[in-house]
XYZ file of N, CA and C in Angstrom:
396
model
N 11.757 17.123 -20.901
C 11.474 15.728 -20.630
C 10.366 15.592 -19.567
N 10.138 16.509 -18.678
C 9.144 16.280 -17.651
C 7.737 16.279 -18.151
N 7.445 17.073 -19.226
C 6.078 16.993 -19.830
C 5.843 15.584 -20.403
N 6.853 15.035 -20.956
C 6.797 13.619 -21.442
C 6.552 12.652 -20.294
N 7.187 12.921 -19.133
C 6.931 12.096 -17.961
C 5.525 12.200 -17.438
N 4.961 13.403 -17.532
C 3.512 13.593 -17.163
C 2.651 12.670 -18.011
N 2.914 12.744 -19.316
C 2.171 11.888 -20.250
C 2.253 10.431 -19.925
N 3.459 9.983 -19.592
C 3.691 8.554 -19.261
C 2.887 8.216 -18.028
N 2.999 8.994 -17.001
C 2.276 8.751 -15.738
C 0.764 8.774 -15.941
N 0.278 9.830 -16.604
C -1.164 9.932 -16.798
C -1.720 8.759 -17.608
N -1.043 8.398 -18.719
C -1.549 7.311 -19.506
C -1.504 5.985 -18.774
N -0.433 5.750 -18.014
C -0.308 4.520 -17.260
C -1.373 4.445 -16.148
N -1.575 5.573 -15.415
C -2.540 5.590 -14.330
C -3.954 5.428 -14.876
N -4.245 6.121 -15.988
C -5.559 5.977 -16.612
C -5.796 4.509 -17.060
N -4.789 3.869 -17.558
C -4.946 2.448 -17.914
C -5.228 1.610 -16.704
N -4.586 1.911 -15.587
C -4.846 1.174 -14.371
C -6.280 1.360 -13.893
N -6.768 2.583 -13.969
C -8.120 2.890 -13.527
C -9.182 2.144 -14.388
N -8.899 1.964 -15.660
C -9.876 1.318 -16.483
C -9.616 -0.207 -16.556
N -8.610 -0.720 -15.848
C -8.334 -2.108 -15.752
C -7.674 -2.686 -16.988
N -6.977 -1.794 -17.754
C -6.286 -2.207 -18.960
C -4.845 -2.592 -18.599
N -4.637 -3.795 -18.166
C -3.321 -4.274 -17.715
C -2.248 -4.207 -18.775
N -2.644 -4.500 -20.013
C -1.657 -4.497 -21.111
C -1.079 -3.059 -21.314
N -1.895 -2.043 -21.372
C -1.445 -0.692 -21.514
C -0.725 -0.231 -20.283
N -1.185 -0.547 -19.132
C -0.572 -0.119 -17.866
C 0.842 -0.734 -17.737
N 0.965 -2.019 -18.034
C 2.225 -2.731 -17.926
C 3.328 -1.978 -18.676
N 3.005 -1.494 -19.895
C 3.946 -0.797 -20.717
C 4.596 0.420 -20.094
N 3.887 1.026 -19.085
C 4.365 2.223 -18.453
C 5.305 2.000 -17.317
N 5.460 0.694 -16.908
C 6.368 0.406 -15.740
C 7.635 -0.251 -16.135
N 8.678 0.059 -15.431
C 9.899 -0.739 -15.567
C 9.653 -2.121 -14.962
N 10.433 -3.097 -15.343
C 10.257 -4.480 -14.900
C 10.413 -4.570 -13.365
N 11.238 -3.764 -12.759
C 11.524 -3.849 -11.345
C 10.856 -2.640 -10.583
N 9.799 -2.073 -11.207
C 9.126 -0.918 -10.603
C 8.636 -1.280 -9.203
N 8.634 -0.281 -8.339
C 8.162 -0.458 -6.926
C 6.984 0.449 -6.642
N 5.913 -0.107 -6.057
C 4.769 0.644 -5.566
C 4.814 0.549 -4.019
N 4.966 1.691 -3.408
C 5.118 1.733 -1.943
C 3.909 2.502 -1.341
N 3.131 1.813 -0.542
C 2.033 2.453 0.164
C 2.497 2.946 1.539
N 2.164 4.175 1.827
C 2.414 4.624 3.166
C 1.412 4.034 4.124
N 1.460 4.323 5.376
C 0.605 3.738 6.355
C -0.858 3.989 6.141
N -1.198 4.969 5.305
C -2.638 5.349 5.153
C -3.321 4.373 4.183
N -2.568 3.534 3.460
C -3.169 2.604 2.510
C -3.063 1.175 3.018
N -3.930 0.317 2.560
C -3.888 -1.067 3.020
C -2.725 -1.855 2.468
N -2.417 -2.999 3.105
C -1.314 -3.853 2.699
C -1.599 -4.434 1.321
N -0.574 -4.951 0.597
C 0.787 -4.973 1.030
C 1.400 -3.562 0.957
N 2.404 -3.319 1.776
C 3.001 -1.970 1.777
C 3.898 -1.765 0.608
N 4.465 -2.819 0.056
C 5.382 -2.717 -1.080
C 5.083 -3.784 -2.114
N 4.893 -3.375 -3.381
C 4.684 -4.336 -4.470
C 5.849 -4.046 -5.457
N 6.391 -5.123 -5.974
C 7.523 -5.036 -6.892
C 7.156 -5.683 -8.221
N 7.350 -4.941 -9.331
C 7.056 -5.469 -10.650
C 5.670 -5.052 -11.139
N 5.517 -4.850 -12.410
C 4.231 -4.452 -12.928
C 3.040 -5.308 -12.555
N 3.190 -6.623 -12.652
C 2.079 -7.489 -12.380
C 1.653 -7.374 -10.909
N 2.559 -7.349 -9.998
C 2.268 -7.248 -8.558
C 1.540 -5.921 -8.275
N 2.022 -4.871 -8.961
C 1.377 -3.498 -8.757
C -0.054 -3.606 -9.280
N -0.219 -4.079 -10.520
C -1.557 -4.117 -11.128
C -2.474 -5.058 -10.358
N -1.967 -6.210 -9.817
C -2.802 -7.035 -9.028
C -3.290 -6.365 -7.762
N -2.353 -5.693 -7.068
C -2.717 -4.961 -5.865
C -3.779 -3.873 -6.162
N -3.562 -3.099 -7.221
C -4.486 -2.022 -7.518
C -5.841 -2.579 -7.910
N -5.914 -3.645 -8.702
C -7.157 -4.251 -9.061
C -7.936 -4.765 -7.841
N -7.230 -5.412 -6.931
C -7.795 -5.909 -5.726
C -8.368 -4.784 -4.896
N -7.621 -3.701 -4.772
C -8.105 -2.489 -4.074
C -9.369 -1.971 -4.663
N -9.391 -1.793 -5.976
C -10.538 -1.259 -6.681
C -11.768 -2.147 -6.568
N -11.529 -3.524 -6.467
C -12.673 -4.434 -6.383
C -13.364 -4.359 -5.037
N -12.780 -3.695 -4.024
C -13.382 -3.577 -2.745
C -14.512 -2.488 -2.769
N -14.595 -1.785 -3.878
C -15.539 -0.649 -3.959
C -16.501 -0.906 -5.103
N -17.741 -0.351 -4.958
C -18.644 -0.309 -5.996
C -18.909 1.146 -6.373
N -19.296 1.362 -7.621
C -19.574 2.705 -8.074
C -18.416 3.641 -7.777
N -17.177 3.149 -7.962
C -16.011 4.011 -7.582
C -15.547 4.832 -8.763
N -14.976 5.955 -8.454
C -14.421 6.854 -9.469
C -13.228 7.553 -8.817
N -12.100 7.659 -9.606
C -10.968 8.367 -9.139
C -10.614 9.434 -10.188
N -10.478 10.662 -9.758
C -10.130 11.754 -10.653
C -8.818 12.387 -10.261
N -8.099 12.788 -11.236
C -6.819 13.571 -11.047
C -7.209 14.989 -10.875
N -6.878 15.603 -9.746
C -7.260 16.971 -9.480
C -6.129 17.952 -9.720
N -4.896 17.458 -9.629
C -3.755 18.366 -9.767
C -2.534 17.550 -10.198
N -1.672 18.126 -10.972
C -0.422 17.477 -11.413
C 0.718 18.463 -11.208
N 1.823 18.029 -10.545
C 3.037 18.825 -10.468
C 4.173 17.938 -10.923
N 5.061 18.520 -11.716
C 6.151 17.750 -12.248
C 7.437 18.562 -12.069
N 8.579 17.793 -11.992
C 9.855 18.434 -11.956
C 10.889 17.325 -11.997
N 11.862 17.478 -12.895
C 12.924 16.427 -13.035
C 12.321 15.135 -13.411
N 12.610 14.073 -12.640
C 12.103 12.735 -12.965
C 10.845 12.473 -12.106
N 10.275 13.466 -11.444
C 9.162 13.245 -10.525
C 7.842 13.812 -11.137
N 6.772 13.108 -10.923
C 5.390 13.574 -11.242
C 4.554 13.255 -10.080
N 3.811 14.242 -9.537
C 2.919 13.977 -8.410
C 1.514 14.244 -8.799
N 0.622 13.269 -8.547
C -0.760 13.387 -8.844
C -1.555 13.569 -7.549
N -2.431 14.606 -7.541
C -3.405 14.766 -6.454
C -4.679 14.082 -6.920
N -5.188 13.131 -6.141
C -6.291 12.272 -6.567
C -7.482 12.371 -5.595
N -8.647 12.210 -6.171
C -9.869 12.192 -5.406
C -10.705 10.957 -5.777
N -10.869 10.066 -4.795
C -11.637 8.834 -5.047
C -12.924 8.869 -4.271
N -14.002 8.494 -4.930
C -15.302 8.326 -4.280
C -15.865 6.995 -4.686
N -16.669 6.429 -3.824
C -17.270 5.149 -4.085
C -18.038 4.670 -2.910
N -18.307 3.408 -2.853
C -19.069 2.799 -1.791
C -18.409 1.408 -1.545
N -18.185 1.094 -0.283
C -17.605 -0.166 0.088
C -18.548 -1.360 -0.393
N -18.006 -2.350 -1.001
C -18.775 -3.515 -1.440
C -19.442 -4.213 -0.291
N -18.660 -4.569 0.719
C -19.221 -5.337 1.835
C -20.085 -4.460 2.763
N -19.674 -3.223 3.046
C -20.364 -2.412 4.015
C -21.403 -1.475 3.423
N -21.197 -1.058 2.189
C -22.070 -0.105 1.624
C -21.788 1.314 2.044
N -20.754 1.470 2.846
C -20.394 2.794 3.431
C -19.784 3.621 2.314
N -20.214 4.878 2.210
C -19.571 5.800 1.239
C -18.131 6.072 1.546
N -17.336 6.186 0.497
C -15.915 6.511 0.619
C -15.718 7.779 -0.189
N -15.025 8.703 0.428
C -14.651 9.977 -0.227
C -13.319 10.372 0.288
N -12.251 10.133 -0.439
C -10.900 10.369 0.022
C -10.023 11.076 -0.974
N -9.244 11.966 -0.523
C -8.229 12.603 -1.327
C -6.854 12.019 -0.940
N -6.056 11.730 -1.926
C -4.731 11.118 -1.699
C -3.800 11.604 -2.819
N -2.556 11.220 -2.702
C -1.577 11.653 -3.648
C -0.623 10.540 -3.948
N -0.084 10.564 -5.171
C 0.921 9.531 -5.556
C 2.080 10.233 -6.232
N 3.279 9.963 -5.745
C 4.494 10.534 -6.289
C 5.162 9.454 -7.175
N 5.317 9.750 -8.451
C 5.872 8.817 -9.420
C 7.273 9.265 -9.753
N 8.195 8.333 -9.953
C 9.541 8.582 -10.485
C 9.599 7.908 -11.848
N 10.001 8.668 -12.831
C 10.130 8.156 -14.180
C 11.592 8.159 -14.622
N 12.081 7.002 -15.059
C 13.453 6.848 -15.502
C 13.412 6.101 -16.843
N 14.141 6.754 -17.799
C 14.232 6.105 -19.149
C 12.878 5.823 -19.769
N 11.887 6.797 -19.550
C 10.613 6.641 -20.168
C 9.639 5.700 -19.529
N 9.964 5.211 -18.331
C 8.995 4.253 -17.693
C 9.015 4.556 -16.126
N 7.897 4.271 -15.522
C 7.733 4.485 -14.106
C 8.600 3.496 -13.316
N 9.459 4.047 -12.470
C 10.361 3.145 -11.710
C 9.859 2.976 -10.229
N 9.120 4.005 -9.717
C 8.666 3.913 -8.339
C 7.416 4.797 -8.181
N 6.533 4.322 -7.321
C 5.364 5.102 -6.935
C 5.232 5.091 -5.423
N 5.208 6.233 -4.847
C 4.958 6.354 -3.376
C 3.650 6.983 -3.147
N 2.762 6.220 -2.492
C 1.404 6.695 -2.302
C 1.273 7.321 -0.883
N 0.719 8.490 -0.880
C 0.591 9.309 0.384
C -0.848 9.667 0.552
N -1.205 9.863 1.836
C -2.580 10.351 2.104
C -2.648 11.889 2.073
N -1.552 12.521 1.861
C -1.478 13.995 1.928
C -0.649 14.516 0.741
N -1.260 15.513 0.011
C -0.638 16.138 -1.127
C 0.707 16.785 -0.756
N 0.768 17.533 0.306
C 2.015 18.206 0.701
C 3.125 17.186 0.976
N 2.775 16.091 1.632
C 3.805 15.071 1.918
C 4.327 14.432 0.668
N 3.456 14.224 -0.320
C 3.886 13.612 -1.542
C 4.846 14.555 -2.272
N 4.520 15.850 -2.315
C 5.402 16.806 -2.949
C 6.746 16.843 -2.255
N 6.688 17.006 -0.945
C 7.914 17.056 -0.147
C 8.792 15.805 -0.360
N 8.206 14.618 -0.503
C 8.928 13.369 -0.670
C 9.836 13.395 -1.903
N 9.421 14.134 -2.965
C 10.205 14.175 -4.164
C 10.843 15.570 -4.371
N 10.802 16.415 -3.369
C 11.452 17.707 -3.407
C 10.761 18.719 -4.292
N 9.441 18.696 -4.377
C 8.646 19.618 -5.135
C 7.791 20.466 -4.294
N 7.322 21.568 -4.847
C 6.346 22.408 -4.146
C 5.111 22.498 -5.006
N 3.971 22.746 -4.337
C 2.624 22.842 -5.033
C 2.373 24.125 -5.698
């Protein structure tokens, strides 16, 4: 089941990155929770697919020429953790952005139920009881 979970997470996250709300929405449970740790901007918690997608779109709109790549994937049980690398330039400031971060996804009944965003790969793995 966990390889199936990886596919669900990857396709949903890819849809989010390309701004395809219809495809992305299909990957989330109705009461899915997106929780940002202190390293990410507010809101710290979004509930429901539309709130999650709105937050993510707003975040992405603050950058120009941005790109996010998945560098590593670890899965186990109902958890999938993505190691991510985002680069871009701030719209208002023009300042270059180059950040590595991680997101721990929980998949239940074929849909994402929770996402915990961390600034650190090891913390994301630890949060769901996995090792890199």
